Short mmCIF file of C-alpha atoms and ligand atoms in Angstrom, two decimals:
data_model
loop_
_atom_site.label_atom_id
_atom_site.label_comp_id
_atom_site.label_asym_id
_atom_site.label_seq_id
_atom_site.Cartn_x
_atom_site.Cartn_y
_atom_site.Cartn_z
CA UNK A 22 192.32 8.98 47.17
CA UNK A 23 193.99 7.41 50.19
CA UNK A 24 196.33 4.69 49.99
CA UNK A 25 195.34 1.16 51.30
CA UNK A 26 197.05 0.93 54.50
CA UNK A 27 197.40 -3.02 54.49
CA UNK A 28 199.64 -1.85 51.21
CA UNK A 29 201.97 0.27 53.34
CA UNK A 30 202.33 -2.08 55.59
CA UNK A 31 203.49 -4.96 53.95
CA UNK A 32 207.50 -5.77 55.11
CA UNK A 33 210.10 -6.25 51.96
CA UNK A 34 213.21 -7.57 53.23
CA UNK A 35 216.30 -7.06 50.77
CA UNK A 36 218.50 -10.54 51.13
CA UNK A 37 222.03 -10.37 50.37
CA UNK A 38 223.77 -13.36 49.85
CA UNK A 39 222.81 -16.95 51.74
CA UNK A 40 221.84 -19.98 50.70
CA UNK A 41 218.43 -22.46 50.34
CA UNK A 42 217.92 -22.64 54.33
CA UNK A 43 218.53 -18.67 54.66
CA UNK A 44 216.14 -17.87 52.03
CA UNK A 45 213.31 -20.49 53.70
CA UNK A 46 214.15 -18.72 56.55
CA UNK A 47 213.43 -15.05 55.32
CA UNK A 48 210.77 -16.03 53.15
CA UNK A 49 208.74 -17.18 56.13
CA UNK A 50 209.46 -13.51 58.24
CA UNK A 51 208.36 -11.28 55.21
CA UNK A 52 205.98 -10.56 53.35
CA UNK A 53 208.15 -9.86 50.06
CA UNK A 54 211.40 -10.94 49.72
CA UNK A 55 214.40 -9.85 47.28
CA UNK A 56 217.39 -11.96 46.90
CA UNK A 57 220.73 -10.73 45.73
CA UNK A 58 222.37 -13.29 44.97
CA UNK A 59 226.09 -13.88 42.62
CA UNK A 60 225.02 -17.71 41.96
CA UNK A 61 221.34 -17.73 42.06
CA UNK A 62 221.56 -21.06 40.94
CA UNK A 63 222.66 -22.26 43.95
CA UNK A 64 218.74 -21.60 45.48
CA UNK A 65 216.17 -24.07 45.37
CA UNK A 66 214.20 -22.87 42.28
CA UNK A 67 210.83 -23.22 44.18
CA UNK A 68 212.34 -20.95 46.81
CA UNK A 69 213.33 -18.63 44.04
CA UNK A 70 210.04 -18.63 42.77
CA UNK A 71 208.53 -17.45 46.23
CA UNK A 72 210.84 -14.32 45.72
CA UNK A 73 209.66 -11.04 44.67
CA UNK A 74 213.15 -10.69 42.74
CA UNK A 75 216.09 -12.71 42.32
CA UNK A 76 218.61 -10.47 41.20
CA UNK A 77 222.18 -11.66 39.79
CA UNK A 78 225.16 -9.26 42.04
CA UNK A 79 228.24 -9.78 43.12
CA UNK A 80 227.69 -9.30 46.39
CA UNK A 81 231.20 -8.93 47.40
CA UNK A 82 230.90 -5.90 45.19
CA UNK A 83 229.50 -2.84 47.62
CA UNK A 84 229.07 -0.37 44.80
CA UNK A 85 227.26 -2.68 42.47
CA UNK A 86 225.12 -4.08 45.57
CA UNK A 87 223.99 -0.41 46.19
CA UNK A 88 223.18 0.56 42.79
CA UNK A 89 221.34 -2.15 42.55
CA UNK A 90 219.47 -1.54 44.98
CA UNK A 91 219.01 1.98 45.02
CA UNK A 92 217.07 1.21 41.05
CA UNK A 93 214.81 -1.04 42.87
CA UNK A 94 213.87 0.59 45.96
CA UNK A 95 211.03 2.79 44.21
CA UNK A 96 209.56 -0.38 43.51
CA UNK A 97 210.31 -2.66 46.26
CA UNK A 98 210.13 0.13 48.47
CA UNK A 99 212.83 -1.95 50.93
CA UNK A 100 212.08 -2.09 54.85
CA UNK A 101 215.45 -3.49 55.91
CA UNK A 102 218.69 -5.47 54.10
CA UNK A 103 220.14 -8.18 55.86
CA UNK A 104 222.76 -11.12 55.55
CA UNK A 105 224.49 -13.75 57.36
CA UNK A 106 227.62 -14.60 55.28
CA UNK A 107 230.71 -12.26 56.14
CA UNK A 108 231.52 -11.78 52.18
CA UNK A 109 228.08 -9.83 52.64
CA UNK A 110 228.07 -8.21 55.23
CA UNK A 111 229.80 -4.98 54.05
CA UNK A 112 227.62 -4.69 50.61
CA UNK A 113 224.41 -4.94 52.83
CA UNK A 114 225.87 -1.97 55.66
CA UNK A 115 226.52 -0.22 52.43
CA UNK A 116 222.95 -0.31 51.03
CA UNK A 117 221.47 0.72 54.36
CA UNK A 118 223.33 3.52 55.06
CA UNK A 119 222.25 4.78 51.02
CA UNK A 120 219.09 4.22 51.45
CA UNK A 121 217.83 4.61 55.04
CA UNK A 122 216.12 1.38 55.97
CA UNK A 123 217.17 -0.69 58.53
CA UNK A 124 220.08 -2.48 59.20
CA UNK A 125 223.19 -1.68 60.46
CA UNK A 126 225.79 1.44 59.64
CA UNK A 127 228.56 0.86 57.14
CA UNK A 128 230.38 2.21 59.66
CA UNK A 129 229.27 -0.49 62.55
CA UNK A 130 229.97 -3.07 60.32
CA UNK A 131 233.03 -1.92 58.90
CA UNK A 132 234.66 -1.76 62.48
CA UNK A 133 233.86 -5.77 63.01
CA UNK A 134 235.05 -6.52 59.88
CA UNK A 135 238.49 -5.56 60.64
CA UNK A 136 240.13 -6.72 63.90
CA UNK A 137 242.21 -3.70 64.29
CA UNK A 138 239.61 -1.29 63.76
CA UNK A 139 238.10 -3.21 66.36
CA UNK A 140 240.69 -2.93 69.06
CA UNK A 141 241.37 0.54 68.21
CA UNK A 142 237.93 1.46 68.99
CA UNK A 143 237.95 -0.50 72.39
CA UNK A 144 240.94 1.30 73.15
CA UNK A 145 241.50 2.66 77.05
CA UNK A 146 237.55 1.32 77.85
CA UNK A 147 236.69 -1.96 80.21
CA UNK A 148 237.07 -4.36 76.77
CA UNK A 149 240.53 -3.06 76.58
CA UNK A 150 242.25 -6.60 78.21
CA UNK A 151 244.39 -7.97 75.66
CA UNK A 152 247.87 -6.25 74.39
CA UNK A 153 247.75 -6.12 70.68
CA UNK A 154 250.10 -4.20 67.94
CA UNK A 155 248.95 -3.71 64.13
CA UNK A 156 251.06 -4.64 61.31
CA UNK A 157 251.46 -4.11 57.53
CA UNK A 158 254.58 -5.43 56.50
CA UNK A 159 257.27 -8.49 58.11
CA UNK A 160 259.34 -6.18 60.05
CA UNK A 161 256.89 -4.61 61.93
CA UNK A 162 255.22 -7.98 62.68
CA UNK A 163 258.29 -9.04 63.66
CA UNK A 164 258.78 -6.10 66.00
CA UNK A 165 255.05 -6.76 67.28
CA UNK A 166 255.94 -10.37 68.25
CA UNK A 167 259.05 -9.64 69.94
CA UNK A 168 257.28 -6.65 72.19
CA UNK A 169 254.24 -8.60 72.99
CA UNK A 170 256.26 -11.65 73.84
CA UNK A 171 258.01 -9.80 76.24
CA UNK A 172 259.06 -10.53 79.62
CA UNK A 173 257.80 -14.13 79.32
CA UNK A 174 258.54 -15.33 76.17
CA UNK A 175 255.02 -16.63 75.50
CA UNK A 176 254.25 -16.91 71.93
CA UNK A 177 251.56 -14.49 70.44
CA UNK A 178 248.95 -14.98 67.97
CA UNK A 179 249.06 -13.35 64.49
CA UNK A 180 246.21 -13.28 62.27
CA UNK A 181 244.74 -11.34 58.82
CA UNK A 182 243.10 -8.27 60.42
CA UNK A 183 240.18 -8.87 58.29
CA UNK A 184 240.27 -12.93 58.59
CA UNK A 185 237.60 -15.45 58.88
CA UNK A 186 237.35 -19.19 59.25
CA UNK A 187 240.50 -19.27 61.23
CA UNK A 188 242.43 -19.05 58.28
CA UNK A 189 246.07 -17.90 59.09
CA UNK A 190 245.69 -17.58 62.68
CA UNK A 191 249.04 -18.41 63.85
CA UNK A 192 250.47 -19.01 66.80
CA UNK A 193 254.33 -17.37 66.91
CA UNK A 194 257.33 -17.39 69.19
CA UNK A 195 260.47 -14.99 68.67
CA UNK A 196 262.18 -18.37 67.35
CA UNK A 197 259.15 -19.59 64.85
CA UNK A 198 258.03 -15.13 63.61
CA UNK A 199 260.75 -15.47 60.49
CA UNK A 200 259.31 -18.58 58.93
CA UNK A 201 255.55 -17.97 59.77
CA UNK A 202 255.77 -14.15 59.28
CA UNK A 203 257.28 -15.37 55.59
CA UNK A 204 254.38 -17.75 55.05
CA UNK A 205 251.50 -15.18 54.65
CA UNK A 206 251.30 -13.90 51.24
CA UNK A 207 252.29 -9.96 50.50
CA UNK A 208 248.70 -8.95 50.19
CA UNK A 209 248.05 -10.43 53.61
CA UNK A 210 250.66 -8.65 54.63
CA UNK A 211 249.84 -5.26 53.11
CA UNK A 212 245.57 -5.56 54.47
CA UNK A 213 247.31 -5.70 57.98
CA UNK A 214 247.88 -7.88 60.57
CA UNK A 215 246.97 -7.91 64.27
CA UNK A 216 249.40 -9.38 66.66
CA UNK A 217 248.01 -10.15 70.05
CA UNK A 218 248.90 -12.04 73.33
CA UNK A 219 247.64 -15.31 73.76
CA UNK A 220 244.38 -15.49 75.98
CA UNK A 221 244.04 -18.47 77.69
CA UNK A 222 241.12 -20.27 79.39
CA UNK A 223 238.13 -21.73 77.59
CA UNK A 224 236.40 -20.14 74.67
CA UNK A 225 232.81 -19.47 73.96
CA UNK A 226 230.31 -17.77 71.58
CA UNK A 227 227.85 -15.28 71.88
CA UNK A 228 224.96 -14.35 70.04
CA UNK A 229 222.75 -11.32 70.79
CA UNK A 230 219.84 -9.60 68.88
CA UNK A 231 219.60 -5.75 68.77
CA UNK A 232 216.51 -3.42 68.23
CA UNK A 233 216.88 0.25 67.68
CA UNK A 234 219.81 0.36 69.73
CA UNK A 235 218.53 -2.19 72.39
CA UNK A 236 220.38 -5.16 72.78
CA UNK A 237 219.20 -8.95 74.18
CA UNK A 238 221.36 -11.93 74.70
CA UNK A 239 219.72 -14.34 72.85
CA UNK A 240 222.47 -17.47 74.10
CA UNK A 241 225.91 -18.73 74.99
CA UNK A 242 227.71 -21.45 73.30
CA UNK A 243 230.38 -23.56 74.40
CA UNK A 244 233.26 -24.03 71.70
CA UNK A 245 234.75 -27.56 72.06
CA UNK A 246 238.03 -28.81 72.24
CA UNK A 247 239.11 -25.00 72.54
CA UNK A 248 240.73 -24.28 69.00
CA UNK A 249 244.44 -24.75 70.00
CA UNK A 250 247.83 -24.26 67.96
CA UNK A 251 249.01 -24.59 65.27
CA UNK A 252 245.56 -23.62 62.98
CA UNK A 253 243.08 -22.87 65.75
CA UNK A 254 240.20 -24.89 64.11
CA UNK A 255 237.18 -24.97 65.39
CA UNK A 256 236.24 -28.78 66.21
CA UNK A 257 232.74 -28.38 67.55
CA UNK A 258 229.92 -26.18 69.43
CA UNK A 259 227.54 -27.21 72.49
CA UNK A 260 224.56 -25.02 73.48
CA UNK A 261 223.98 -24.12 75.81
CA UNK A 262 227.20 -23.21 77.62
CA UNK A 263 226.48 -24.54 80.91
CA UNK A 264 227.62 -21.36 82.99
CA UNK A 265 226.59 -20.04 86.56
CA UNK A 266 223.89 -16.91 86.12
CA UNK A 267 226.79 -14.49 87.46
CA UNK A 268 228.85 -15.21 85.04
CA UNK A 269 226.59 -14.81 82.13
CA UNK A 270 225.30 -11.73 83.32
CA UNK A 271 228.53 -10.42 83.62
CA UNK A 272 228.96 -11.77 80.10
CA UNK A 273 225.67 -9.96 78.79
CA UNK A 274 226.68 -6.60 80.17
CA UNK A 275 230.44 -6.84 78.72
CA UNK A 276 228.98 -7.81 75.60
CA UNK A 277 226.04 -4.94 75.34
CA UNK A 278 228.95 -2.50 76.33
CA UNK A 279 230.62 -3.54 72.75
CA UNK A 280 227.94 -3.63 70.86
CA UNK A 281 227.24 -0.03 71.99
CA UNK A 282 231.18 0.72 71.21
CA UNK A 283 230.65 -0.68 67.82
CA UNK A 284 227.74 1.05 67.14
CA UNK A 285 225.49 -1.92 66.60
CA UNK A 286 222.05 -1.27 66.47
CA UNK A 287 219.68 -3.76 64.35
CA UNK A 288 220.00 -7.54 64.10
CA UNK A 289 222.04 -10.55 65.47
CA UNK A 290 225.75 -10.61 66.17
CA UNK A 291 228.18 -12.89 67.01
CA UNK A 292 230.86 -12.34 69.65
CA UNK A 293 233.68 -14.96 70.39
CA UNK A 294 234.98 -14.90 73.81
CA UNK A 295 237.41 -16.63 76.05
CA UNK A 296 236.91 -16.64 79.99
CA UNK A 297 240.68 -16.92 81.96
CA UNK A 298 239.39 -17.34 85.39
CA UNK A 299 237.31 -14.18 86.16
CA UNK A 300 238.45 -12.14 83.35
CA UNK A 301 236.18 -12.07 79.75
CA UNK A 302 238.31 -11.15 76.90
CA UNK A 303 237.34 -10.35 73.45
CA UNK A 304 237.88 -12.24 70.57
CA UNK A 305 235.96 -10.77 67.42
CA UNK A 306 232.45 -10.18 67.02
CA UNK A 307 230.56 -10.39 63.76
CA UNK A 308 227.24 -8.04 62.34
CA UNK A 309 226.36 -11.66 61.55
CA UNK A 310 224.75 -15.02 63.55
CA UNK A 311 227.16 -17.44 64.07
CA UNK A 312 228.62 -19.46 61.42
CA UNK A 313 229.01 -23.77 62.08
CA UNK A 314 225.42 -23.96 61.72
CA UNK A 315 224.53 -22.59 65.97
CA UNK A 316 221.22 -21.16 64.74
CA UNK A 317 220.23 -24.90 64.37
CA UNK A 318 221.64 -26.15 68.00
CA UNK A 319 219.74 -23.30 69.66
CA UNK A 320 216.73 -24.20 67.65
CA UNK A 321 217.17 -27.61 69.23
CA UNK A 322 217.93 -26.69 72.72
CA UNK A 323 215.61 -24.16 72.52
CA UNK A 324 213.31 -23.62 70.49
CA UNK A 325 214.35 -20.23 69.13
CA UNK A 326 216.17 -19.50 65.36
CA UNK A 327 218.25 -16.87 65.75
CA UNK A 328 218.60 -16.11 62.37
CA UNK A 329 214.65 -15.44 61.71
CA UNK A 330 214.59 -13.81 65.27
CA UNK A 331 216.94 -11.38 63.40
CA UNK A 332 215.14 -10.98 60.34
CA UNK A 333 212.10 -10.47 62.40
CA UNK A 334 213.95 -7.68 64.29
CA UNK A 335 215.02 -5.87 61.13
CA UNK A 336 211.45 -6.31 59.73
CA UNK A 337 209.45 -4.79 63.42
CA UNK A 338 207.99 -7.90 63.86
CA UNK A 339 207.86 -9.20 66.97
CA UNK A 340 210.24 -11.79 68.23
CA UNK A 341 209.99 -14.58 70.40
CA UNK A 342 212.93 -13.93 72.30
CA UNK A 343 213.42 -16.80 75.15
CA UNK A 344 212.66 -15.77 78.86
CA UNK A 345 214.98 -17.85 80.42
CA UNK A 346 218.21 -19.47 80.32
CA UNK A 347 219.76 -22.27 80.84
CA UNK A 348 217.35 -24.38 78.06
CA UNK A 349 215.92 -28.19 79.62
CA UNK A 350 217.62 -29.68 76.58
CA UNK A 351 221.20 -29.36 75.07
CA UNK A 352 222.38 -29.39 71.53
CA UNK A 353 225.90 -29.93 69.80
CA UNK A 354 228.12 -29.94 66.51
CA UNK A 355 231.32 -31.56 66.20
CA UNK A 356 233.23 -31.86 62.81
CA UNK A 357 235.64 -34.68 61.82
CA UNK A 358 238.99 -33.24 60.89
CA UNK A 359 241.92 -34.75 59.12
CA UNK A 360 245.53 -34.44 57.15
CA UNK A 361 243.43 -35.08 53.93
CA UNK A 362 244.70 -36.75 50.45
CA UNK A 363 242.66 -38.84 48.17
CA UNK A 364 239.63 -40.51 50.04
CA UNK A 365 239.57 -43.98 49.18
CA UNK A 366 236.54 -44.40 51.98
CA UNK A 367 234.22 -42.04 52.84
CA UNK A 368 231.55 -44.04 55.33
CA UNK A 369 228.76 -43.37 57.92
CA UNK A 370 228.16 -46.86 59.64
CA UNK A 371 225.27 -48.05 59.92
CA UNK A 372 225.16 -47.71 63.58
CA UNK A 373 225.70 -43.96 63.82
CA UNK A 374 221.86 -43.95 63.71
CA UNK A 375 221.14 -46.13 66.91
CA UNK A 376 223.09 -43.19 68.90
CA UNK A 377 220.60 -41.61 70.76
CA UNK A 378 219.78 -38.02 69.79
CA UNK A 379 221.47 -37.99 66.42
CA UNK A 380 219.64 -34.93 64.29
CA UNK A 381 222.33 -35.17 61.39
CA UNK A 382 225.95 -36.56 60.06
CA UNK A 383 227.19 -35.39 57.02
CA UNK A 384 230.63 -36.10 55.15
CA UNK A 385 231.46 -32.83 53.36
CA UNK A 386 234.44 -35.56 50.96
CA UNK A 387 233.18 -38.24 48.83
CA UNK A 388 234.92 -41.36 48.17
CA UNK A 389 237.43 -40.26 44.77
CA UNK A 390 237.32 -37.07 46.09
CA UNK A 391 240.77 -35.07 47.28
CA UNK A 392 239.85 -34.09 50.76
CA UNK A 393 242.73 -30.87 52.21
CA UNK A 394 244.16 -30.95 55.17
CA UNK A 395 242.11 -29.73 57.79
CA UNK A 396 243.53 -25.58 58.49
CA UNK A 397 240.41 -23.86 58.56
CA UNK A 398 237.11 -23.83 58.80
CA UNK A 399 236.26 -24.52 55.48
CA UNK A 400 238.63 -27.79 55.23
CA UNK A 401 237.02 -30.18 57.92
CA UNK A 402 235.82 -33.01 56.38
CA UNK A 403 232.33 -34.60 58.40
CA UNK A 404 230.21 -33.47 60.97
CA UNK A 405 227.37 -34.50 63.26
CA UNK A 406 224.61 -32.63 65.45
CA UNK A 407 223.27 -34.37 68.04
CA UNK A 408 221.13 -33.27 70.96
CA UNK A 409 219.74 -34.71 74.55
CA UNK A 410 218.05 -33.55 77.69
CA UNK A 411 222.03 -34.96 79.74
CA UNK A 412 225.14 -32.52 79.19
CA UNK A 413 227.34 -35.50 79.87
CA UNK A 414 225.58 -38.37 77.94
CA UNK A 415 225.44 -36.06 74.85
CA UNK A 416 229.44 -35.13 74.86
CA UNK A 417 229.79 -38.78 75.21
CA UNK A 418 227.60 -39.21 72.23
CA UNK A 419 229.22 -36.84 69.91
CA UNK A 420 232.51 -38.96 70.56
CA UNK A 421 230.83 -42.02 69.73
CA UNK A 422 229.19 -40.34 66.36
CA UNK A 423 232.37 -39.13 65.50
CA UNK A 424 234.23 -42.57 65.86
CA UNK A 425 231.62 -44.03 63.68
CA UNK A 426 232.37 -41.84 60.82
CA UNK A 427 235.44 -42.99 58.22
CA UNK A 428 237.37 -41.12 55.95
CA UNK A 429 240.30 -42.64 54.94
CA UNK A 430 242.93 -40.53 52.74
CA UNK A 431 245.90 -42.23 51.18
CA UNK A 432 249.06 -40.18 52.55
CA UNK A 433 250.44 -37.83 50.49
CA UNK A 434 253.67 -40.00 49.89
CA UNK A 435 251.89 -42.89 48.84
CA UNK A 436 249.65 -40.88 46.32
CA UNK A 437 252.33 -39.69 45.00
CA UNK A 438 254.21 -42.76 44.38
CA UNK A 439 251.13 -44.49 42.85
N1 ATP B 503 244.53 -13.45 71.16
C1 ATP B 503 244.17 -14.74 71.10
N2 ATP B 503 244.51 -15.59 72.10
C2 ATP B 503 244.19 -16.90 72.07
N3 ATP B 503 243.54 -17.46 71.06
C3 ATP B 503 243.17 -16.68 70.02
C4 ATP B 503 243.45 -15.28 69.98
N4 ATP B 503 242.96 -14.77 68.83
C5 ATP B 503 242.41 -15.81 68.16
N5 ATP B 503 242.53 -16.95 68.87
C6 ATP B 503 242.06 -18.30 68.51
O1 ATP B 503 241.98 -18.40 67.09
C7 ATP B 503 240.61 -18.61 66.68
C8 ATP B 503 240.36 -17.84 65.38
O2 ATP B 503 240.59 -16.47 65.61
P1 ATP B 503 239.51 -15.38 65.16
O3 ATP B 503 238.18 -15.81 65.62
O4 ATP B 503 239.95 -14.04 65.60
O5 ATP B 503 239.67 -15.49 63.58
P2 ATP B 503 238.64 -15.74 62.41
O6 ATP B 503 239.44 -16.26 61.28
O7 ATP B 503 237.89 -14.50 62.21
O8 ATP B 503 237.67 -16.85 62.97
P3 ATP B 503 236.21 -17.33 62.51
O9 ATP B 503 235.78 -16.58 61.30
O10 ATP B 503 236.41 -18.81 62.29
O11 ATP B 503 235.38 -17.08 63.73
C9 ATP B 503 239.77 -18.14 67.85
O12 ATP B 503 238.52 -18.79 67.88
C10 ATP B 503 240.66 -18.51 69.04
O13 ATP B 503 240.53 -19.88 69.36
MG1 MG B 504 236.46 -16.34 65.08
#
């Protein structure tokens, strides 16, 4: 008896992690779809119900993840695993390395999960541009900050090896290391820390897509307001970065030549840069697309989702990778920060929706609400997207979206009084 071919063919892509959007997303590039998920409950149930399995994991927790799915693959019989969150990202490298579908290596992924793994592997090759020391306890930070510092006595950035979100990326002088160096907890301490010299120059992001080893640059994205001292937020994105074709060639083939470093071979990544005149230095790169929702600015400027490009990618489908760059129309994010306290307003007015272009604003506080100070990503309080065929008119725009957003916390001192 032979087996029905159509059968065989038929993609199953193993989802690990995401959220309502991400599972849309996956459910319209495969033909089956299993979810791991910790909080299920957090999917739209009819999206759940278009699953071939929701299953309840931890997904933080590798071992778990892979047992998991090593029970189900003689059912399922996976073709790839994929995710976009970093809490993910290890659990799924794990699974494909145990079972042998696509995906990236544990190994791959492990090395852009951890900023000193990172370097180390860069080590004495062209990405090599930015003096960096490892450390696991105060005194050898403190050591790091005073080498790196030296001749000029420019402060240095320390942050968690394995950090995200920007949180505890510091910037530290010899005068400021003992009070900062005693502000990050033990266990940050003891996971390592990376201290580096401060790049200057403006900052971008890159995403890429990669196919049995063959890379494409799928876009370049233009962080605003560079994140700048003392918590190195991010404050906004615009895509796409409006840079000359030399430079983002040059940018393409310094960016391939990492990924190829790393080992990266399947799926999107994201790969934060800063330019200083003619040099590119490295930031980080993730096995992941970029975070502060970019998939949707690209999908605005155009026309591509990065995310299901990637999915599509893992599955052998074929992509619809764009042919050209710059795009005819420009897209942008920028988020509403603050010092937080109890929101006694939380508004949009009115009027935010005669600006022209506005896709979305959102406040991420309600009125009652205790909105935190704004040190990471995950502590701004509003955003907007907003897109338009004019660079300048649209940057213009986002300021005037912005300024018609209000969330107004009572200080601290007055809370507290009250
Ligand atoms: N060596 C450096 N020189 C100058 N700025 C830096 C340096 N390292 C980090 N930064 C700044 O700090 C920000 C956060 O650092 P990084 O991206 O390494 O940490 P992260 O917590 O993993 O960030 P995220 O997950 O938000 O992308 C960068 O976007 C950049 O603006
Ligand atoms: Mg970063």
């Amino acid at each position: 008896m032979t087996s029905n071919p159509h059968i065989n063919d038929r993609k199953c892509l193993l989802l690990v992690g995401g959220w309502s959007a991400i599972v849309e997303k996956a459910l319209r590039v495969a033909d089956d779809l299993v979810l791991f998920h910790g909080t299920p409950s957090e999917i739209d149930p009819s999206l759940q119900a278009a699953c071939r399995a929701v299953e309840t994991v931890d997904t933080r927790d590798e071992v778990a993840c892979i047992a998991r799915a090593r029970l189900l693959h003689p059912t399922h019989c996976f073709t790839a695993v994929a995710a976009v969150r970093d809490i993910d990202c290890l659990a799924t490298a794990g699974i494909c390395d145990a079972l042998g579908i696509a995906g990236n290596s544990r190994h791959a992924v492990a090395l852009t999960r951890n900023k000193i793994a990172m370097r180390k592997t860069l080590a004495g090759g062209a990405l090599d541009t930015v003096g960096w020391m490892a450390a696991h306890d105060r005194t050898s930070a403190r050591a790091a900050v005073e080498r790196l510092s030296t001749p000029s006595g420019e402060p240095v950035i320390v942050k968690p090896a394995a950090g995200r979100g920007s949180l505890d990326v510091r910037l530290v002088s010899r005068e400021t290391a003992g009070a900062i160096l005693q502000s990050y907890p033990d266990k940050a301490l003891a996971d390592g820390l990376i201290v580096e010299r401060f790049i200057g120059g403006a900052e971008y992001s890159v995403e890429t897509v990669s196919l049995n080893g063959c890379h494409h640059l799928l876009g370049v994205t233009e962080k605003l307001n560079p994140p700048r001292p003392p918590y190195f937020v991010e404050e906004g994105h615009l895509f796409p970065a409006s840079l000359e074709d030399a430079r983002l060639a040059d940018i393409r083939d310094r960016i391939f030549l990492l990924l190829d470093a790393l080992s990266i071979t399947e799926g999107v990544c994201h790969t934060e840069i800063k330019l200083d005149g003619d040099q590119m230095h490295l930031i980080e790169t993730h096995a992941r697309p970029g975070g502060d929702r970019i998939w949707r600015l690209m999908e605005l400027a155009l026309g591509i989702d990065p995310i299901e490009i990637g999915f599509a990618a893992l599955c052998g489908r074929p992509a619809a990778l764009p042919s050209s760059m710059p795009a005819n129309r420009f897209a942008a994010i920028a988020y509403l920060c603050g010092e937080g306290g109890p929101v006694s307003e939380a508004s949009l007015d009115g009027s935010i929706r005669d600006i022209p272009g506005l896709v979305e604003s959102r406040l991420l506080f309600q009125t009652g609400m205790v909105a935190p100070p704004t040190r990471d990503s995950y502590s701004r309080h509003a955003f907007v997207i907003l897109t338009g065929p004019g660079e300048t008119a649209l940057r213009g725009n986002l300021e005037s979206a912005l300024s018609r957003i209000r969330i107004v916390c009572d200080p601290p001192a007055r809370s507290a009084l009250a």
